[in-house]
Amino acid sequence: MNIHTGTPANAALRTGPFAEALRAAITARGLSLDSLQRRLSDRGVRVGTATLSCWQNGRRRPERPDSLRAVSALEEILGLPGGSLLVLLGPPRPRGHGVGLPAGSREYRHILPTWAALTDLLASLGTVADNKLHIAAQHEQVWIDGAGCSPRRENFQILRAHQDGVDRYVAIVDADPGADIERVHVEALENCRLGRVRRDAEAGLLVAELLFDLTLRPDQTHLIRYAVTDHAAVECRDFHRGFRFPAGQYALQVRFDPAHLPVACFAYRGAAEHELPMTGHHAVHINVDPVPPGIVGIRWDWI
């Protein structure tokens, strides 16, 4: 039986997509997936019914050479013109974790020890916004109080989209060891508003959506400002930031209460470290421009 002009299958063959055209052709032919698999096997083509189901439902698509041979056999079995399904597949899609990301990008597992928990938190948001933009510039201010704790820090960020359809930034907060992440909060200050927040108490992690009022196009920038308040009252000896992607400028200032000053402060990037002079305003800072992927931070020693 051949598919005739005017049928739903024929219309799907003209416009696609591949999954819809395949599903319509199977329906028109009146074959079950088991029957289709047997007919493919008779031609020496091995494809499981689960794979056929994924192809016709759009969950996966055939791309490897043996899968493309199976599509050619399907065209014969379903009475379709040669190449009519293959042409709907188009060129092979890019594969791998780095697809669509700036050169040199790293995965979270190379930056954060609790990367597995972070991956689960991001998945619970159902968003890949953190894969679609990077930091063009960031200025961060951290305050250390008289007890040696860090009750507040503020971020001023210029974000640049490297993919289409970006309408949010995902702030990631890694609490100090021993801190109660339930006592840590994110506050939207400028050009954004707080969306969903997720926490992992065991890992000491928080992720928060900062929603924009517009959708960015590739290479478009957006400026936001937000704060992190921490009422956990745990002594702090270090502040650092991990960068998945190459960034523009990163400036970090840590300001101490004059009643409780550290004996020494050190800047570090990866394994490299050097001592920082403290200003008369009881502050130290680093300025990295540009920023390679990895860890950048300041640590200090108390008496």
Coordinates of C-alpha atoms in Angstrom, one line a residue:
M1 CA 0.0 0.0 0.0
N2 CA 1.4 3.4 -1.0
I3 CA 0.5 6.7 0.8
H4 CA -1.7 8.8 -1.5
T5 CA -1.8 12.5 -1.8
G6 CA -4.3 14.2 0.5
T7 CA -3.8 11.8 3.5
P8 CA -2.6 13.1 6.8
A9 CA 0.6 11.0 6.3
N10 CA 1.3 12.7 3.0
A11 CA 0.8 16.2 4.5
A12 CA 3.2 15.3 7.4
L13 CA 5.8 14.2 4.8
R14 CA 5.6 17.6 3.1
T15 CA 6.0 19.7 6.3
G16 CA 7.4 17.4 9.0
P17 CA 8.6 17.1 11.6
F18 CA 10.1 13.7 11.3
A19 CA 8.3 12.2 14.3
E20 CA 4.9 13.3 13.1
A21 CA 5.5 12.0 9.6
L22 CA 6.7 8.6 10.9
R23 CA 3.8 8.3 13.3
A24 CA 1.2 9.2 10.6
A25 CA 2.8 6.8 8.1
I26 CA 2.7 3.9 10.7
T27 CA -0.9 4.7 11.4
A28 CA -1.8 4.8 7.7
R29 CA -0.1 1.4 7.1
G30 CA -1.9 -0.1 10.1
L31 CA 1.2 -1.8 11.6
S32 CA 2.0 -2.3 15.2
L33 CA 5.5 -1.5 16.4
D34 CA 6.1 -5.3 17.0
S35 CA 5.1 -6.0 13.4
L36 CA 7.3 -3.2 12.2
Q37 CA 10.2 -4.5 14.1
R38 CA 9.8 -8.0 12.7
R39 CA 9.7 -6.6 9.1
L40 CA 12.8 -4.6 9.8
S41 CA 14.5 -7.8 11.2
D42 CA 13.5 -9.7 8.0
R43 CA 15.6 -7.1 6.1
G44 CA 18.6 -7.6 8.5
V45 CA 17.9 -4.3 10.4
R46 CA 17.8 -4.5 14.2
V47 CA 15.8 -1.8 15.9
G48 CA 13.9 -2.3 19.2
T49 CA 10.3 -1.4 19.7
A50 CA 11.3 1.1 22.4
T51 CA 13.5 2.9 19.9
L52 CA 10.8 3.0 17.3
S53 CA 8.4 4.4 19.9
C54 CA 10.9 7.1 20.8
W55 CA 11.3 8.0 17.1
Q56 CA 7.6 8.4 16.5
N57 CA 7.0 10.3 19.7
G58 CA 9.9 12.7 19.1
R59 CA 11.8 11.8 22.3
R60 CA 14.8 10.7 20.2
R61 CA 15.7 10.8 16.6
P62 CA 17.8 8.5 14.4
E63 CA 21.3 9.9 13.8
R64 CA 23.9 7.1 13.7
P65 CA 24.6 5.3 10.4
D66 CA 22.8 2.1 11.4
S67 CA 19.8 4.1 12.5
L68 CA 19.7 6.0 9.2
R69 CA 19.7 2.6 7.3
A70 CA 16.7 1.6 9.4
V71 CA 14.9 4.8 8.3
S72 CA 15.5 3.8 4.7
A73 CA 14.1 0.4 5.4
L74 CA 11.1 2.0 7.1
E75 CA 10.4 4.0 4.0
E76 CA 10.1 0.8 1.9
I77 CA 8.0 -1.0 4.5
L78 CA 5.6 1.9 4.9
G79 CA 5.3 2.5 1.1
L80 CA 6.9 5.9 1.2
P81 CA 8.9 7.6 -1.5
G82 CA 12.6 6.9 -1.1
G83 CA 14.3 9.6 1.1
S84 CA 11.0 11.2 2.2
L85 CA 11.7 10.5 5.9
L86 CA 15.4 11.0 5.7
V87 CA 15.1 14.5 4.3
L88 CA 13.0 15.5 7.4
L89 CA 15.9 14.7 9.7
G90 CA 18.1 17.4 8.3
P91 CA 21.8 17.6 9.3
P92 CA 23.0 15.8 12.4
R93 CA 22.6 17.8 15.6
P94 CA 25.6 18.9 17.6
R95 CA 26.3 16.5 20.5
G96 CA 28.0 16.7 23.9
H97 CA 28.0 18.8 27.1
G98 CA 29.8 21.8 25.5
V99 CA 27.3 22.4 22.7
G100 CA 26.3 26.0 22.4
L101 CA 28.7 27.1 25.3
P102 CA 31.7 29.4 25.1
A103 CA 35.0 27.8 24.5
G104 CA 36.8 26.6 27.6
S105 CA 33.6 26.1 29.6
R106 CA 33.7 23.7 32.5
E107 CA 31.1 21.5 34.1
Y108 CA 30.0 22.0 37.7
R109 CA 31.8 18.8 38.8
H110 CA 35.1 20.5 38.0
I111 CA 34.2 23.5 40.2
L112 CA 32.0 22.5 43.1
P113 CA 32.4 19.5 45.4
T114 CA 28.7 19.3 45.9
W115 CA 28.0 19.4 42.2
A116 CA 25.7 16.4 42.3
A117 CA 23.3 18.1 44.7
L118 CA 23.5 21.3 42.6
T119 CA 22.6 19.3 39.5
D120 CA 19.5 18.0 41.3
L121 CA 18.5 21.4 42.5
L122 CA 18.8 22.9 39.0
A123 CA 16.8 20.0 37.6
S124 CA 14.0 20.7 40.1
L125 CA 13.7 24.1 38.6
G126 CA 13.4 22.6 35.1
T127 CA 15.6 25.3 33.7
V128 CA 18.9 25.5 31.8
A129 CA 19.2 29.2 32.1
D130 CA 22.7 28.8 33.6
N131 CA 23.8 27.3 30.3
K132 CA 22.6 30.2 28.2
L133 CA 24.4 33.2 29.6
H134 CA 27.6 34.2 31.2
I135 CA 29.1 37.1 33.2
A136 CA 30.4 40.1 31.2
A137 CA 31.2 41.9 34.5
Q138 CA 30.6 41.4 38.2
H139 CA 31.3 43.5 41.2
E140 CA 30.8 41.8 44.6
Q141 CA 30.9 43.3 48.0
V142 CA 31.1 41.1 51.2
W143 CA 30.8 42.4 54.7
I144 CA 32.3 40.6 57.7
D145 CA 30.9 41.6 61.1
G146 CA 32.4 41.8 64.6
A147 CA 31.8 38.1 65.2
G148 CA 33.7 37.1 62.0
C149 CA 30.4 36.2 60.2
S150 CA 29.2 37.3 56.8
P151 CA 25.7 38.6 57.2
R152 CA 25.3 40.2 53.8
R153 CA 26.9 40.5 50.4
E154 CA 25.7 42.3 47.3
N155 CA 26.2 41.5 43.6
F156 CA 26.2 43.9 40.6
Q157 CA 26.3 41.8 37.4
I158 CA 26.2 42.5 33.7
L159 CA 25.1 39.3 32.1
R160 CA 25.5 38.4 28.4
A161 CA 23.4 35.8 26.6
H162 CA 25.2 33.3 24.4
Q163 CA 22.0 31.5 23.4
D164 CA 18.5 32.6 22.5
G165 CA 15.5 32.9 24.8
V166 CA 17.1 33.9 28.2
D167 CA 14.7 35.5 30.7
R168 CA 16.4 34.6 34.0
Y169 CA 19.6 34.2 36.0
V170 CA 20.1 31.4 38.4
A171 CA 22.0 32.5 41.5
I172 CA 23.9 29.8 43.3
V173 CA 24.8 30.2 47.0
D174 CA 27.2 27.8 48.7
A175 CA 26.9 28.3 52.4
D176 CA 29.8 28.4 54.9
P177 CA 30.6 25.0 56.5
G178 CA 28.2 24.3 59.3
A179 CA 25.7 27.1 58.3
D180 CA 22.0 26.4 58.2
I181 CA 21.0 27.1 54.6
E182 CA 17.4 27.8 55.7
R183 CA 18.7 31.0 57.2
V184 CA 20.2 32.2 53.9
H185 CA 18.1 34.3 51.6
V186 CA 18.4 36.0 48.2
E187 CA 16.9 39.5 47.7
A188 CA 16.3 41.0 44.2
L189 CA 17.4 44.6 44.2
E190 CA 17.5 45.9 40.6
N191 CA 16.2 44.9 37.2
C192 CA 15.1 41.5 38.4
R193 CA 12.6 39.8 40.7
L194 CA 12.9 36.7 42.8
G195 CA 11.4 33.5 41.3
R196 CA 11.6 30.0 42.7
V197 CA 14.1 29.1 45.4
R198 CA 15.4 25.6 46.2
R199 CA 17.6 24.4 49.0
D200 CA 19.6 21.3 49.9
A201 CA 20.3 21.3 53.7
E202 CA 22.8 18.5 53.6
A203 CA 24.9 20.1 50.8
G204 CA 24.5 23.6 52.2
L205 CA 23.3 24.9 48.8
L206 CA 20.7 27.3 47.6
V207 CA 19.6 28.1 44.0
A208 CA 17.3 31.1 43.2
E209 CA 15.8 32.3 40.0
L210 CA 16.2 36.0 39.3
L211 CA 13.6 36.8 36.6
F212 CA 14.0 39.5 34.0
D213 CA 11.3 41.6 32.5
L214 CA 12.5 40.8 29.0
T215 CA 13.9 37.9 26.9
L216 CA 17.5 38.3 25.8
R217 CA 18.8 37.6 22.3
P218 CA 22.3 36.2 21.7
D219 CA 25.0 38.7 22.7
Q220 CA 22.4 41.0 24.4
T221 CA 23.3 42.1 27.9
H222 CA 21.3 42.7 31.0
L223 CA 22.3 44.4 34.3
I224 CA 21.0 43.1 37.6
R225 CA 21.7 43.7 41.3
Y226 CA 20.9 41.3 44.1
A227 CA 21.9 40.6 47.7
V228 CA 22.4 37.4 49.8
T229 CA 21.6 37.7 53.5
D230 CA 23.0 35.1 55.9
H231 CA 21.6 34.9 59.4
A232 CA 23.3 31.5 60.2
A233 CA 25.9 33.3 62.3
V234 CA 28.8 31.0 61.3
E235 CA 32.4 32.2 61.4
C236 CA 33.6 32.9 57.8
R237 CA 37.3 32.4 56.7
D238 CA 36.9 32.5 52.9
F239 CA 34.8 33.8 50.1
H240 CA 35.1 32.5 46.6
R241 CA 33.2 32.3 43.3
G242 CA 33.3 29.6 40.7
F243 CA 33.1 30.4 37.1
R244 CA 31.8 27.8 34.6
F245 CA 32.4 30.1 31.6
P246 CA 35.1 32.6 30.7
A247 CA 34.0 36.0 32.1
G248 CA 34.9 39.6 31.6
Q249 CA 35.8 41.4 34.8
Y250 CA 35.4 40.2 38.4
A251 CA 36.0 42.5 41.3
L252 CA 35.6 41.2 44.8
Q253 CA 35.9 43.4 47.9
V254 CA 35.8 42.0 51.5
R255 CA 35.2 44.6 54.2
F256 CA 35.9 43.8 57.9
D257 CA 34.5 45.3 61.1
P258 CA 37.4 47.3 62.6
A259 CA 36.7 45.7 66.0
H260 CA 37.6 42.2 64.5
L261 CA 40.3 42.3 61.9
P262 CA 42.2 39.3 60.4
V263 CA 45.9 38.9 60.8
A264 CA 46.4 38.3 57.0
C265 CA 44.4 38.1 53.8
F266 CA 45.2 36.2 50.6
A267 CA 43.9 36.2 47.1
Y268 CA 43.8 32.9 45.2
R269 CA 42.9 31.7 41.8
G270 CA 43.3 27.9 41.4
A271 CA 46.5 26.9 43.2
A272 CA 48.1 30.4 42.9
E273 CA 48.0 32.6 46.0
H274 CA 49.4 36.0 47.2
E275 CA 48.9 38.2 50.2
L276 CA 46.7 41.2 50.0
P277 CA 47.3 44.6 51.7
M278 CA 44.4 46.0 53.7
T279 CA 43.2 49.6 53.2
G280 CA 42.6 52.2 55.8
H281 CA 38.9 51.3 55.3
H282 CA 39.5 47.8 56.6
A283 CA 39.0 46.2 53.2
V284 CA 40.8 44.0 50.7
H285 CA 39.9 43.4 47.1
I286 CA 40.9 41.5 44.0
N287 CA 40.2 42.4 40.3
V288 CA 40.5 39.7 37.7
D289 CA 40.1 40.7 34.0
P290 CA 39.4 38.6 32.1
V291 CA 38.3 35.6 34.2
P292 CA 39.2 32.1 33.1
P293 CA 36.8 29.3 34.2
G294 CA 37.6 28.0 37.7
I295 CA 37.7 29.3 41.3
V296 CA 38.6 32.9 42.3
G297 CA 38.5 34.0 45.9
I298 CA 39.9 35.7 49.0
R299 CA 40.7 33.9 52.3
W300 CA 41.9 35.2 55.6
D301 CA 43.4 34.1 58.9
W302 CA 42.0 35.1 62.3
I303 CA 44.1 35.4 65.3

